[in-house]
PDB file of C-alpha atoms in Angstrom:
ATOM      1  CA  UNK G   1     177.538  92.413  27.078  1.00  0.00           C
ATOM      2  CA  UNK G   2     175.400  93.583  30.010  1.00  0.00           C
ATOM      3  CA  UNK G   3     172.169  92.133  31.306  1.00  0.00           C
ATOM      4  CA  UNK G   4     169.222  94.139  32.676  1.00  0.00           C
ATOM      5  CA  UNK G   5     170.556  93.974  36.249  1.00  0.00           C
ATOM      6  CA  UNK G   6     173.843  95.695  35.471  1.00  0.00           C
ATOM      7  CA  UNK G   7     174.677  99.368  35.787  1.00  0.00           C
ATOM      8  CA  UNK G   8     174.413 101.495  32.668  1.00  0.00           C
ATOM      9  CA  UNK G   9     172.477 104.206  30.853  1.00  0.00           C
ATOM     10  CA  UNK G  10     169.686 102.031  29.390  1.00  0.00           C
ATOM     11  CA  UNK G  11     166.090 102.455  30.735  1.00  0.00           C
ATOM     12  CA  UNK G  12     166.229  99.100  32.526  1.00  0.00           C
ATOM     13  CA  UNK G  13     169.620  99.728  34.140  1.00  0.00           C
ATOM     14  CA  UNK G  14     170.520 101.698  37.273  1.00  0.00           C
ATOM     15  CA  UNK G  15     172.800 104.675  36.820  1.00  0.00           C
ATOM     16  CA  UNK G  16     174.774 105.618  39.914  1.00  0.00           C
ATOM     17  CA  UNK G  17     175.307 109.296  40.560  1.00  0.00           C
ATOM     18  CA  UNK G  18     172.631 110.743  38.222  1.00  0.00           C
ATOM     19  CA  UNK G  19     169.934 111.135  40.894  1.00  0.00           C
ATOM     20  CA  UNK G  20     169.329 111.297  44.604  1.00  0.00           C
ATOM     21  CA  UNK G  21     166.376 110.932  46.951  1.00  0.00           C
ATOM     22  CA  UNK G  22     166.575 114.107  49.010  1.00  0.00           C
ATOM     23  CA  UNK G  23     163.177 115.530  47.876  1.00  0.00           C
ATOM     24  CA  UNK G  24     164.709 118.721  46.470  1.00  0.00           C
ATOM     25  CA  UNK G  25     166.225 117.972  43.097  1.00  0.00           C
ATOM     26  CA  UNK G  26     164.800 114.574  42.214  1.00  0.00           C
ATOM     27  CA  UNK G  27     162.174 114.378  39.470  1.00  0.00           C
ATOM     28  CA  UNK G  28     158.616 114.986  40.618  1.00  0.00           C
ATOM     29  CA  UNK G  29     155.217 114.282  39.159  1.00  0.00           C
ATOM     30  CA  UNK G  30     153.622 117.670  38.547  1.00  0.00           C
ATOM     31  CA  UNK G  31     149.943 118.226  39.350  1.00  0.00           C
ATOM     32  CA  UNK G  32     149.355 119.596  35.835  1.00  0.00           C
ATOM     33  CA  UNK G  33     150.345 116.162  34.464  1.00  0.00           C
ATOM     34  CA  UNK G  34     147.820 114.197  36.525  1.00  0.00           C
ATOM     35  CA  UNK G  35     144.636 113.313  34.709  1.00  0.00           C
ATOM     36  CA  UNK G  36     141.417 111.903  36.096  1.00  0.00           C
ATOM     37  CA  UNK G  37     138.461 110.467  34.215  1.00  0.00           C
ATOM     38  CA  UNK G  38     135.056 112.146  34.302  1.00  0.00           C
ATOM     39  CA  UNK G  39     132.743 109.424  35.654  1.00  0.00           C
ATOM     40  CA  UNK G  40     128.978 109.739  35.327  1.00  0.00           C
ATOM     41  CA  UNK G  41     127.301 109.504  38.695  1.00  0.00           C
ATOM     42  CA  UNK G  42     123.686 109.664  39.836  1.00  0.00           C
ATOM     43  CA  UNK G  43     123.726 111.193  43.308  1.00  0.00           C
ATOM     44  CA  UNK G  44     121.082 110.262  45.812  1.00  0.00           C
ATOM     45  CA  UNK G  45     119.179 112.976  47.584  1.00  0.00           C
ATOM     46  CA  UNK G  46     116.371 113.704  49.948  1.00  0.00           C
ATOM     47  CA  UNK G  47     115.240 115.900  52.790  1.00  0.00           C
ATOM     48  CA  UNK G  48     115.436 115.908  56.576  1.00  0.00           C
ATOM     49  CA  UNK G  49     111.593 115.793  56.663  1.00  0.00           C
ATOM     50  CA  UNK G  50     108.923 114.295  54.396  1.00  0.00           C
ATOM     51  CA  UNK G  51     110.598 112.998  51.244  1.00  0.00           C
ATOM     52  CA  UNK G  52     109.755 114.459  47.809  1.00  0.00           C
ATOM     53  CA  UNK G  53     107.809 112.306  45.370  1.00  0.00           C
ATOM     54  CA  UNK G  54     108.462 111.889  41.660  1.00  0.00           C
ATOM     55  CA  UNK G  55     106.516 110.730  38.602  1.00  0.00           C
ATOM     56  CA  UNK G  56     109.438 108.504  37.621  1.00  0.00           C
ATOM     57  CA  UNK G  57     113.113 108.231  38.460  1.00  0.00           C
ATOM     58  CA  UNK G  58     114.451 111.457  40.048  1.00  0.00           C
ATOM     59  CA  UNK G  59     116.283 113.573  37.487  1.00  0.00           C
ATOM     60  CA  UNK G  60     119.525 113.819  39.474  1.00  0.00           C
ATOM     61  CA  UNK G  61     122.600 113.671  37.246  1.00  0.00           C
ATOM     62  CA  UNK G  62     126.235 114.476  37.597  1.00  0.00           C
ATOM     63  CA  UNK G  63     129.775 113.312  37.431  1.00  0.00           C
ATOM     64  CA  UNK G  64     132.996 113.276  39.365  1.00  0.00           C
ATOM     65  CA  UNK G  65     136.676 113.276  38.526  1.00  0.00           C
ATOM     66  CA  UNK G  66     139.024 111.550  40.960  1.00  0.00           C
ATOM     67  CA  UNK G  67     142.777 111.984  41.059  1.00  0.00           C
ATOM     68  CA  UNK G  68     144.635 110.458  43.946  1.00  0.00           C
ATOM     69  CA  UNK G  69     142.751 111.172  47.164  1.00  0.00           C
ATOM     70  CA  UNK G  70     140.990 114.240  45.705  1.00  0.00           C
ATOM     71  CA  UNK G  71     137.666 114.349  43.887  1.00  0.00           C
ATOM     72  CA  UNK G  72     135.730 117.067  42.061  1.00  0.00           C
ATOM     73  CA  UNK G  73     131.964 116.569  41.751  1.00  0.00           C
ATOM     74  CA  UNK G  74     129.316 118.398  39.715  1.00  0.00           C
ATOM     75  CA  UNK G  75     125.615 117.546  40.176  1.00  0.00           C
ATOM     76  CA  UNK G  76     122.439 118.780  38.483  1.00  0.00           C
ATOM     77  CA  UNK G  77     118.883 118.407  39.778  1.00  0.00           C
ATOM     78  CA  UNK G  78     116.053 118.880  37.270  1.00  0.00           C
ATOM     79  CA  UNK G  79     112.650 119.255  38.945  1.00  0.00           C
ATOM     80  CA  UNK G  80     110.452 118.457  35.920  1.00  0.00           C
ATOM     81  CA  UNK G  81     109.063 115.214  37.369  1.00  0.00           C
ATOM     82  CA  UNK G  82     108.618 116.191  41.032  1.00  0.00           C
ATOM     83  CA  UNK G  83     104.990 115.776  42.119  1.00  0.00           C
ATOM     84  CA  UNK G  84     105.572 116.898  45.737  1.00  0.00           C
ATOM     85  CA  UNK G  85     108.639 118.812  46.936  1.00  0.00           C
ATOM     86  CA  UNK G  86     108.567 117.369  50.470  1.00  0.00           C
ATOM     87  CA  UNK G  87     109.538 119.198  53.659  1.00  0.00           C
ATOM     88  CA  UNK G  88     112.781 119.883  55.470  1.00  0.00           C
ATOM     89  CA  UNK G  89     116.318 120.657  54.345  1.00  0.00           C
ATOM     90  CA  UNK G  90     117.506 119.107  51.077  1.00  0.00           C
ATOM     91  CA  UNK G  91     120.673 117.043  50.849  1.00  0.00           C
ATOM     92  CA  UNK G  92     122.606 115.201  48.155  1.00  0.00           C
ATOM     93  CA  UNK G  93     125.214 112.445  48.474  1.00  0.00           C
ATOM     94  CA  UNK G  94     128.843 112.519  47.450  1.00  0.00           C
ATOM     95  CA  UNK G  95     130.512 109.591  45.655  1.00  0.00           C
ATOM     96  CA  UNK G  96     133.040 109.134  48.528  1.00  0.00           C
ATOM     97  CA  UNK G  97     133.100 110.150  52.222  1.00  0.00           C
ATOM     98  CA  UNK G  98     134.832 113.452  52.953  1.00  0.00           C
ATOM     99  CA  UNK G  99     138.046 113.400  54.977  1.00  0.00           C
ATOM    100  CA  UNK G 100     137.149 116.610  56.834  1.00  0.00           C
ATOM    101  CA  UNK G 101     134.363 119.187  57.081  1.00  0.00           C
ATOM    102  CA  UNK G 102     133.788 121.153  53.869  1.00  0.00           C
ATOM    103  CA  UNK G 103     131.573 124.039  52.791  1.00  0.00           C
ATOM    104  CA  UNK G 104     130.881 124.011  49.039  1.00  0.00           C
ATOM    105  CA  UNK G 105     129.767 127.288  47.463  1.00  0.00           C
ATOM    106  CA  UNK G 106     129.657 126.462  43.742  1.00  0.00           C
ATOM    107  CA  UNK G 107     125.899 126.082  43.378  1.00  0.00           C
ATOM    108  CA  UNK G 108     122.940 127.899  41.901  1.00  0.00           C
ATOM    109  CA  UNK G 109     119.143 127.555  42.022  1.00  0.00           C
ATOM    110  CA  UNK G 110     117.448 128.768  38.837  1.00  0.00           C
ATOM    111  CA  UNK G 111     113.939 130.093  39.606  1.00  0.00           C
ATOM    112  CA  UNK G 112     112.647 129.996  36.044  1.00  0.00           C
ATOM    113  CA  UNK G 113     109.261 131.712  36.556  1.00  0.00           C
ATOM    114  CA  UNK G 114     110.840 134.739  38.274  1.00  0.00           C
ATOM    115  CA  UNK G 115     113.932 134.710  36.031  1.00  0.00           C
ATOM    116  CA  UNK G 116     116.048 134.791  39.203  1.00  0.00           C
ATOM    117  CA  UNK G 117     119.053 132.838  40.442  1.00  0.00           C
ATOM    118  CA  UNK G 118     119.910 132.072  44.072  1.00  0.00           C
ATOM    119  CA  UNK G 119     123.189 130.774  45.485  1.00  0.00           C
ATOM    120  CA  UNK G 120     123.216 127.184  46.695  1.00  0.00           C
ATOM    121  CA  UNK G 121     125.842 126.092  49.183  1.00  0.00           C
ATOM    122  CA  UNK G 122     126.406 122.725  50.816  1.00  0.00           C
ATOM    123  CA  UNK G 123     128.062 121.454  53.977  1.00  0.00           C
ATOM    124  CA  UNK G 124     129.438 117.967  54.653  1.00  0.00           C
ATOM    125  CA  UNK G 125     130.986 116.758  57.899  1.00  0.00           C
ATOM    126  CA  UNK G 126     134.104 114.606  58.140  1.00  0.00           C
ATOM    127  CA  UNK G 127     133.405 110.949  57.350  1.00  0.00           C
ATOM    128  CA  UNK G 128     130.029 111.644  55.728  1.00  0.00           C
ATOM    129  CA  UNK G 129     128.695 111.614  52.165  1.00  0.00           C
ATOM    130  CA  UNK G 130     125.601 113.746  52.889  1.00  0.00           C
ATOM    131  CA  UNK G 131     125.882 117.352  51.762  1.00  0.00           C
ATOM    132  CA  UNK G 132     123.187 119.459  53.457  1.00  0.00           C
ATOM    133  CA  UNK G 133     122.159 122.255  51.109  1.00  0.00           C
ATOM    134  CA  UNK G 134     121.796 125.908  52.123  1.00  0.00           C
ATOM    135  CA  UNK G 135     120.811 129.188  50.515  1.00  0.00           C
ATOM    136  CA  UNK G 136     119.503 132.662  51.344  1.00  0.00           C
ATOM    137  CA  UNK G 137     116.709 133.344  53.798  1.00  0.00           C
ATOM    138  CA  UNK G 138     113.347 134.731  52.629  1.00  0.00           C
ATOM    139  CA  UNK G 139     114.637 138.312  53.022  1.00  0.00           C
ATOM    140  CA  UNK G 140     117.716 137.644  50.881  1.00  0.00           C
ATOM    141  CA  UNK G 141     120.222 137.521  53.726  1.00  0.00           C
ATOM    142  CA  UNK G 142     123.299 135.495  52.867  1.00  0.00           C
ATOM    143  CA  UNK G 143     123.764 133.723  56.196  1.00  0.00           C
ATOM    144  CA  UNK G 144     125.458 130.360  55.623  1.00  0.00           C
ATOM    145  CA  UNK G 145     123.140 128.445  57.930  1.00  0.00           C
ATOM    146  CA  UNK G 146     119.801 128.893  56.132  1.00  0.00           C
ATOM    147  CA  UNK G 147     118.497 125.463  55.016  1.00  0.00           C
ATOM    148  CA  UNK G 148     117.503 125.097  51.345  1.00  0.00           C
ATOM    149  CA  UNK G 149     113.904 123.822  51.447  1.00  0.00           C
ATOM    150  CA  UNK G 150     110.873 123.691  49.148  1.00  0.00           C
ATOM    151  CA  UNK G 151     109.991 127.261  50.237  1.00  0.00           C
ATOM    152  CA  UNK G 152     113.384 128.892  51.023  1.00  0.00           C
ATOM    153  CA  UNK G 153     114.838 130.853  49.302  1.00  0.00           C
ATOM    154  CA  UNK G 154     111.722 130.700  47.071  1.00  0.00           C
ATOM    155  CA  UNK G 155     108.741 128.407  46.546  1.00  0.00           C
ATOM    156  CA  UNK G 156     109.987 125.719  44.163  1.00  0.00           C
ATOM    157  CA  UNK G 157     108.263 124.845  40.890  1.00  0.00           C
ATOM    158  CA  UNK G 158     108.774 121.968  38.462  1.00  0.00           C
ATOM    159  CA  UNK G 159     110.310 124.388  35.932  1.00  0.00           C
ATOM    160  CA  UNK G 160     113.152 125.163  38.383  1.00  0.00           C
ATOM    161  CA  UNK G 161     116.511 123.399  38.640  1.00  0.00           C
ATOM    162  CA  UNK G 162     119.742 123.649  40.592  1.00  0.00           C
ATOM    163  CA  UNK G 163     123.341 122.540  40.401  1.00  0.00           C
ATOM    164  CA  UNK G 164     126.231 122.317  42.833  1.00  0.00           C
ATOM    165  CA  UNK G 165     129.899 121.421  42.489  1.00  0.00           C
ATOM    166  CA  UNK G 166     132.972 121.213  44.654  1.00  0.00           C
ATOM    167  CA  UNK G 167     136.333 119.610  45.328  1.00  0.00           C
ATOM    168  CA  UNK G 168     137.269 117.715  48.459  1.00  0.00           C
ATOM    169  CA  UNK G 169     139.704 115.216  49.949  1.00  0.00           C
ATOM    170  CA  UNK G 170     138.408 111.645  50.278  1.00  0.00           C
ATOM    171  CA  UNK G 171     138.490 109.934  53.652  1.00  0.00           C
ATOM    172  CA  UNK G 172     141.076 107.133  53.439  1.00  0.00           C
TER     173      UNK G 172
END
């Protein structure tokens, strides 16, 4: 009889010669087999100028999925209860600081009254959680350094909304 510390083919026994540790032919965890949980998250936000005001709790919602040192976020901002849009460039906060600088381009502003959509981008610097939002200029130019404000790319209205998403490496 063998105990659990002996050599053998059972799951709790070592088996000499059936594996090695050279990084080429040993078993690996495949990315497709990793699974993260979608966690609801209420991002914070604001502007670089006078802060917006609301007739209740800001309607900022979203979630993130974390796997290892990577995270994917998706945020929505509903403007229904904004009483003043404030001044300056808008920003939102990530759930974790970014390891390096990132430019996120998976965003969209929905201008409901004009039935028009505008791209929303965001930039975060290494070590920060603040994503400064950007869009088109008033003439529709797609420069990546145009701040998203209450008047650019269009004058905002309470019927409007926007969303942004992205994936980044977390600062460890």
